[in-house]
PDB file of C-alpha atoms in Angstrom:
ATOM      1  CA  UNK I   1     -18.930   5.639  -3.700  1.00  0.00           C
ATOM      2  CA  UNK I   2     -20.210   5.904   0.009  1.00  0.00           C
ATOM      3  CA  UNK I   3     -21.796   8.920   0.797  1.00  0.00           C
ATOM      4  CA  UNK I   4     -19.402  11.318   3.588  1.00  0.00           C
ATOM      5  CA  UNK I   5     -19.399  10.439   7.118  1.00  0.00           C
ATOM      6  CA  UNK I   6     -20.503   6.203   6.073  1.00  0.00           C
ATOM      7  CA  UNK I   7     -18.205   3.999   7.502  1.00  0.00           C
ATOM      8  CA  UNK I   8     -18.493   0.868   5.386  1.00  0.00           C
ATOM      9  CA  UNK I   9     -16.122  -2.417   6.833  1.00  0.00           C
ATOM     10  CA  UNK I  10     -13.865  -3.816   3.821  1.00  0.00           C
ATOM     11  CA  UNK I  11     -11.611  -6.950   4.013  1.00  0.00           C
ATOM     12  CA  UNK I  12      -8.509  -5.720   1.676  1.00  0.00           C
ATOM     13  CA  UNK I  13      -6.468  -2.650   1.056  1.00  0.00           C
ATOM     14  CA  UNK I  14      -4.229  -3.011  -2.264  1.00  0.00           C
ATOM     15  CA  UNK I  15      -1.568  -0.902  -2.414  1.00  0.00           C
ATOM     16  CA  UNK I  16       0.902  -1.110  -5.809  1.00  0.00           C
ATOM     17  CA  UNK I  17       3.648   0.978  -5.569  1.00  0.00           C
ATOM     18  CA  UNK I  18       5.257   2.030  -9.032  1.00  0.00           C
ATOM     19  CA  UNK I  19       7.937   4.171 -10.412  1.00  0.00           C
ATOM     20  CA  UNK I  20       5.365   7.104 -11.149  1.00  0.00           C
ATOM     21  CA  UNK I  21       1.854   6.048  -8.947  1.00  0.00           C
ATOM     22  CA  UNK I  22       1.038   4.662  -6.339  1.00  0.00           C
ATOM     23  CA  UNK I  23      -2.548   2.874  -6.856  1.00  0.00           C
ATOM     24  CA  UNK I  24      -4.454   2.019  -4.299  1.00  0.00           C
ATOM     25  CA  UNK I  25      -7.799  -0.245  -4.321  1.00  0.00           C
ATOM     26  CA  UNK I  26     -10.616  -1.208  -1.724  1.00  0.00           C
ATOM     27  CA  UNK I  27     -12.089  -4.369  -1.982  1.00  0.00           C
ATOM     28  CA  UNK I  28     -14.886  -6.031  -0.333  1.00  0.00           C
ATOM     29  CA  UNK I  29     -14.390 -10.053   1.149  1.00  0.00           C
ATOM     30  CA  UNK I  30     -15.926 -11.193  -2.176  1.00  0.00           C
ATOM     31  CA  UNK I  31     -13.017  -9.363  -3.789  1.00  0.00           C
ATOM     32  CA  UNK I  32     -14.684  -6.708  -5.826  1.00  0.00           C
ATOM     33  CA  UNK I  33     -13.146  -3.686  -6.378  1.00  0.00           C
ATOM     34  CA  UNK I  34     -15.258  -0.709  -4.522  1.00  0.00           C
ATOM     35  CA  UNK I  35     -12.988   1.703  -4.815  1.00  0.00           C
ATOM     36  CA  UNK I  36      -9.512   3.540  -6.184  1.00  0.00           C
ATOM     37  CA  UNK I  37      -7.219   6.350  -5.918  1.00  0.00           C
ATOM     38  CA  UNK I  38      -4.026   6.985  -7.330  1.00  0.00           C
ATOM     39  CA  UNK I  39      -0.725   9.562  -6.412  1.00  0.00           C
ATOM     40  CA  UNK I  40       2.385  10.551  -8.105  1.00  0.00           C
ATOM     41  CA  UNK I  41       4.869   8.402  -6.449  1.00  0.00           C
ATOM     42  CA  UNK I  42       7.668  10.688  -4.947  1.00  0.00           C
ATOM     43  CA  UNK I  43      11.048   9.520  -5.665  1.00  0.00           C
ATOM     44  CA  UNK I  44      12.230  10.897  -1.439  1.00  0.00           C
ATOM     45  CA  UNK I  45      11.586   7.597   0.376  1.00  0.00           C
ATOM     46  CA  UNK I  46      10.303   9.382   3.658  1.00  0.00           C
ATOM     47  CA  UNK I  47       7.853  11.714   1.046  1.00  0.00           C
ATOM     48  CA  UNK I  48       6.519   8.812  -0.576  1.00  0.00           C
ATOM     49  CA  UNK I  49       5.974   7.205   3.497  1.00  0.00           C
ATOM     50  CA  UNK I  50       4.373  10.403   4.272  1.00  0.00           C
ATOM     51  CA  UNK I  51       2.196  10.218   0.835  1.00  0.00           C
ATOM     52  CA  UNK I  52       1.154   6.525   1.919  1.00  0.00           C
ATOM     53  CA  UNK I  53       0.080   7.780   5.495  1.00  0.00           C
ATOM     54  CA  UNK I  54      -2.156  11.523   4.263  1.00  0.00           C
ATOM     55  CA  UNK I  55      -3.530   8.939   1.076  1.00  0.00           C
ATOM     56  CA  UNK I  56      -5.360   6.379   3.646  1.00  0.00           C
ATOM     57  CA  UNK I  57      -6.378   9.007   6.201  1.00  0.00           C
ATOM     58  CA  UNK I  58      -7.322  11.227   4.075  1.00  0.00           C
ATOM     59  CA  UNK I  59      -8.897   9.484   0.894  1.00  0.00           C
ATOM     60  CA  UNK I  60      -9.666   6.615   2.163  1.00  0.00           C
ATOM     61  CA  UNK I  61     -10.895   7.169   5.695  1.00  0.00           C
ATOM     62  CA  UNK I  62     -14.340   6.209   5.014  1.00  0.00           C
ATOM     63  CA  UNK I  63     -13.172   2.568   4.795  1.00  0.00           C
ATOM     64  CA  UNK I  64     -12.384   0.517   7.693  1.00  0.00           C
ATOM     65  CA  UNK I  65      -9.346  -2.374   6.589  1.00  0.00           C
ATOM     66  CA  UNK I  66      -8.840  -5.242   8.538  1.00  0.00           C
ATOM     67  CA  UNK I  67      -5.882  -6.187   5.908  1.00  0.00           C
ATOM     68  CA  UNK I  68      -3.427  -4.710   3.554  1.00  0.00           C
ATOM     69  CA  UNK I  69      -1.023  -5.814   0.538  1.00  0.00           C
ATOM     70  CA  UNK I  70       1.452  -3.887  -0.524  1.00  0.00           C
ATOM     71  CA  UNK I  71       2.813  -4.885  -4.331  1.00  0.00           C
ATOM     72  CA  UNK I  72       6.571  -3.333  -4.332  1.00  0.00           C
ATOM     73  CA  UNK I  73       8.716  -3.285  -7.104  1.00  0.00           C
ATOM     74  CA  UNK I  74      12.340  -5.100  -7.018  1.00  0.00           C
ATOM     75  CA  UNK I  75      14.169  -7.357  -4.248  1.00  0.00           C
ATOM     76  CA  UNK I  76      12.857  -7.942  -1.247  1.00  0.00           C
ATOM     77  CA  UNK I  77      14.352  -9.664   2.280  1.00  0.00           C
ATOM     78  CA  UNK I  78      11.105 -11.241   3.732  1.00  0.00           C
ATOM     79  CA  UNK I  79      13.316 -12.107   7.175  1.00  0.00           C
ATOM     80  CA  UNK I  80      13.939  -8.944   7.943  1.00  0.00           C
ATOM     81  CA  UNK I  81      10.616  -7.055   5.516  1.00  0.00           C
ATOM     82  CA  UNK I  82      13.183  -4.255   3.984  1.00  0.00           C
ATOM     83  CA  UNK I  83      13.426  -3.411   0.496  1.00  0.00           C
ATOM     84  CA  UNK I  84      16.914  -4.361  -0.551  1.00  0.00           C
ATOM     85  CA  UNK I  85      16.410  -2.629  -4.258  1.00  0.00           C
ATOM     86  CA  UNK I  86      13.488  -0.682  -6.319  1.00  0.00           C
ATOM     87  CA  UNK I  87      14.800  -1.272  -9.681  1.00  0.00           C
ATOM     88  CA  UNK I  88      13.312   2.190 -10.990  1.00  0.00           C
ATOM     89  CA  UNK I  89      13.209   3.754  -7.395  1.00  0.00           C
ATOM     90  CA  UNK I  90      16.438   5.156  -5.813  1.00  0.00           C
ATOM     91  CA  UNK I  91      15.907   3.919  -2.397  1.00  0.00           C
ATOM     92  CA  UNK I  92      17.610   0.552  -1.161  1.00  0.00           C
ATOM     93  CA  UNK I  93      17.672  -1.587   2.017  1.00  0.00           C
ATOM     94  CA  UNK I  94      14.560   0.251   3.868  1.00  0.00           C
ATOM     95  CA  UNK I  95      12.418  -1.300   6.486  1.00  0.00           C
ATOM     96  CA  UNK I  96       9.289  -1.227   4.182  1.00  0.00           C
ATOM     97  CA  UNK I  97       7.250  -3.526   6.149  1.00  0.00           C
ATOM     98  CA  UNK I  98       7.782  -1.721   9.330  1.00  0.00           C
ATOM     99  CA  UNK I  99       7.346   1.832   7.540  1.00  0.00           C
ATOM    100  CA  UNK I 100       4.062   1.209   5.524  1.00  0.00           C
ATOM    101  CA  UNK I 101       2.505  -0.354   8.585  1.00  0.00           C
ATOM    102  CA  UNK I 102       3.374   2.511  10.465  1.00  0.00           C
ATOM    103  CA  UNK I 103       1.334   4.704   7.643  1.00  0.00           C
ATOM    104  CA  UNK I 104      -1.672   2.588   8.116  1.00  0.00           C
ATOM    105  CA  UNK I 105      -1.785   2.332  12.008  1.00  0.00           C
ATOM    106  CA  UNK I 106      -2.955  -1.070  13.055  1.00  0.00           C
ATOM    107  CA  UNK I 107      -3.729  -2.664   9.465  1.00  0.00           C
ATOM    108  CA  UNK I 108      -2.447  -6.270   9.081  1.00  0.00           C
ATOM    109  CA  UNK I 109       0.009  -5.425   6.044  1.00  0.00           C
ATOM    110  CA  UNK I 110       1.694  -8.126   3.708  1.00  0.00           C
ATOM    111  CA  UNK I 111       4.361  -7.042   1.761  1.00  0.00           C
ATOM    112  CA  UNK I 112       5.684  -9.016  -2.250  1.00  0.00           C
ATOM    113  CA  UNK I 113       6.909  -8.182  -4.893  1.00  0.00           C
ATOM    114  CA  UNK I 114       4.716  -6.614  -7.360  1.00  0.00           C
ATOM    115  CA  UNK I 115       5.537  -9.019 -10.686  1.00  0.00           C
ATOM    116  CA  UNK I 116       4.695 -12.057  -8.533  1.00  0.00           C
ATOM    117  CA  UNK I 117       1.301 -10.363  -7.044  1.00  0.00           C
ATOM    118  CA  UNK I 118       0.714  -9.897 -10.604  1.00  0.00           C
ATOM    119  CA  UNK I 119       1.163 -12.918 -11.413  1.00  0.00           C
ATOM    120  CA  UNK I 120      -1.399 -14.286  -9.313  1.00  0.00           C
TER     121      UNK I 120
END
């Protein structure tokens, strides 16, 4: 881990978004993992936004991301980047891919599904 105040510059923020965590990694351009953290996730949609935002300004403000992925569980719309269902979630049809990037303030975000980013 970086010692306090070190800003070190890191290609890819993972985020994976599950039914009880939310895990996120830091990974360097090679793609080695440098880095995780992991949160309860909170089953109020605008809590668990709120969680996404205090998690990478707080935790992981020593990074600098030039890109994000965001694994989410269920059925996504990639036209219009909402959520239409969470399968073990209770939220449905929210504007995930406008709401996360929000959180993370100027990060390139992608959003998929999380058994297909598995997959790869």
């Amino acid at each position: 881990m970086p010692s306090p105040g070190l800003i070190l510059i890191y290609m890819y923020l993972g985020i994976d978004v599950g039914a009880s965590k939310i895990l996120f990694a830091v990974f360097e351009p090679d793609r080695k993992k440098v880095s995780e953290y992991k949160v309860p996730t909170p089953q109020d949609y605008e809590v668990f936004l709120s969680t996404v935002g205090k998690t990478a300004k707080e935790q992981l403000s020593q990074y600098e991301f030039t890109a994000a992925c965001a694994a989410i569980p269920g059925w996504i719309d990639f036209e219009k980047g909402t959520a239409v269902g969470f399968g073990n979630l209770p939220w449905h049809d929210v504007p995930i891919q406008k709401d996360i990037d929000e959180q993370l303030a100027g990060v390139k975000l992608f959003i998929h599904n999380d058994a297909k980013l598995a997959g790869l």
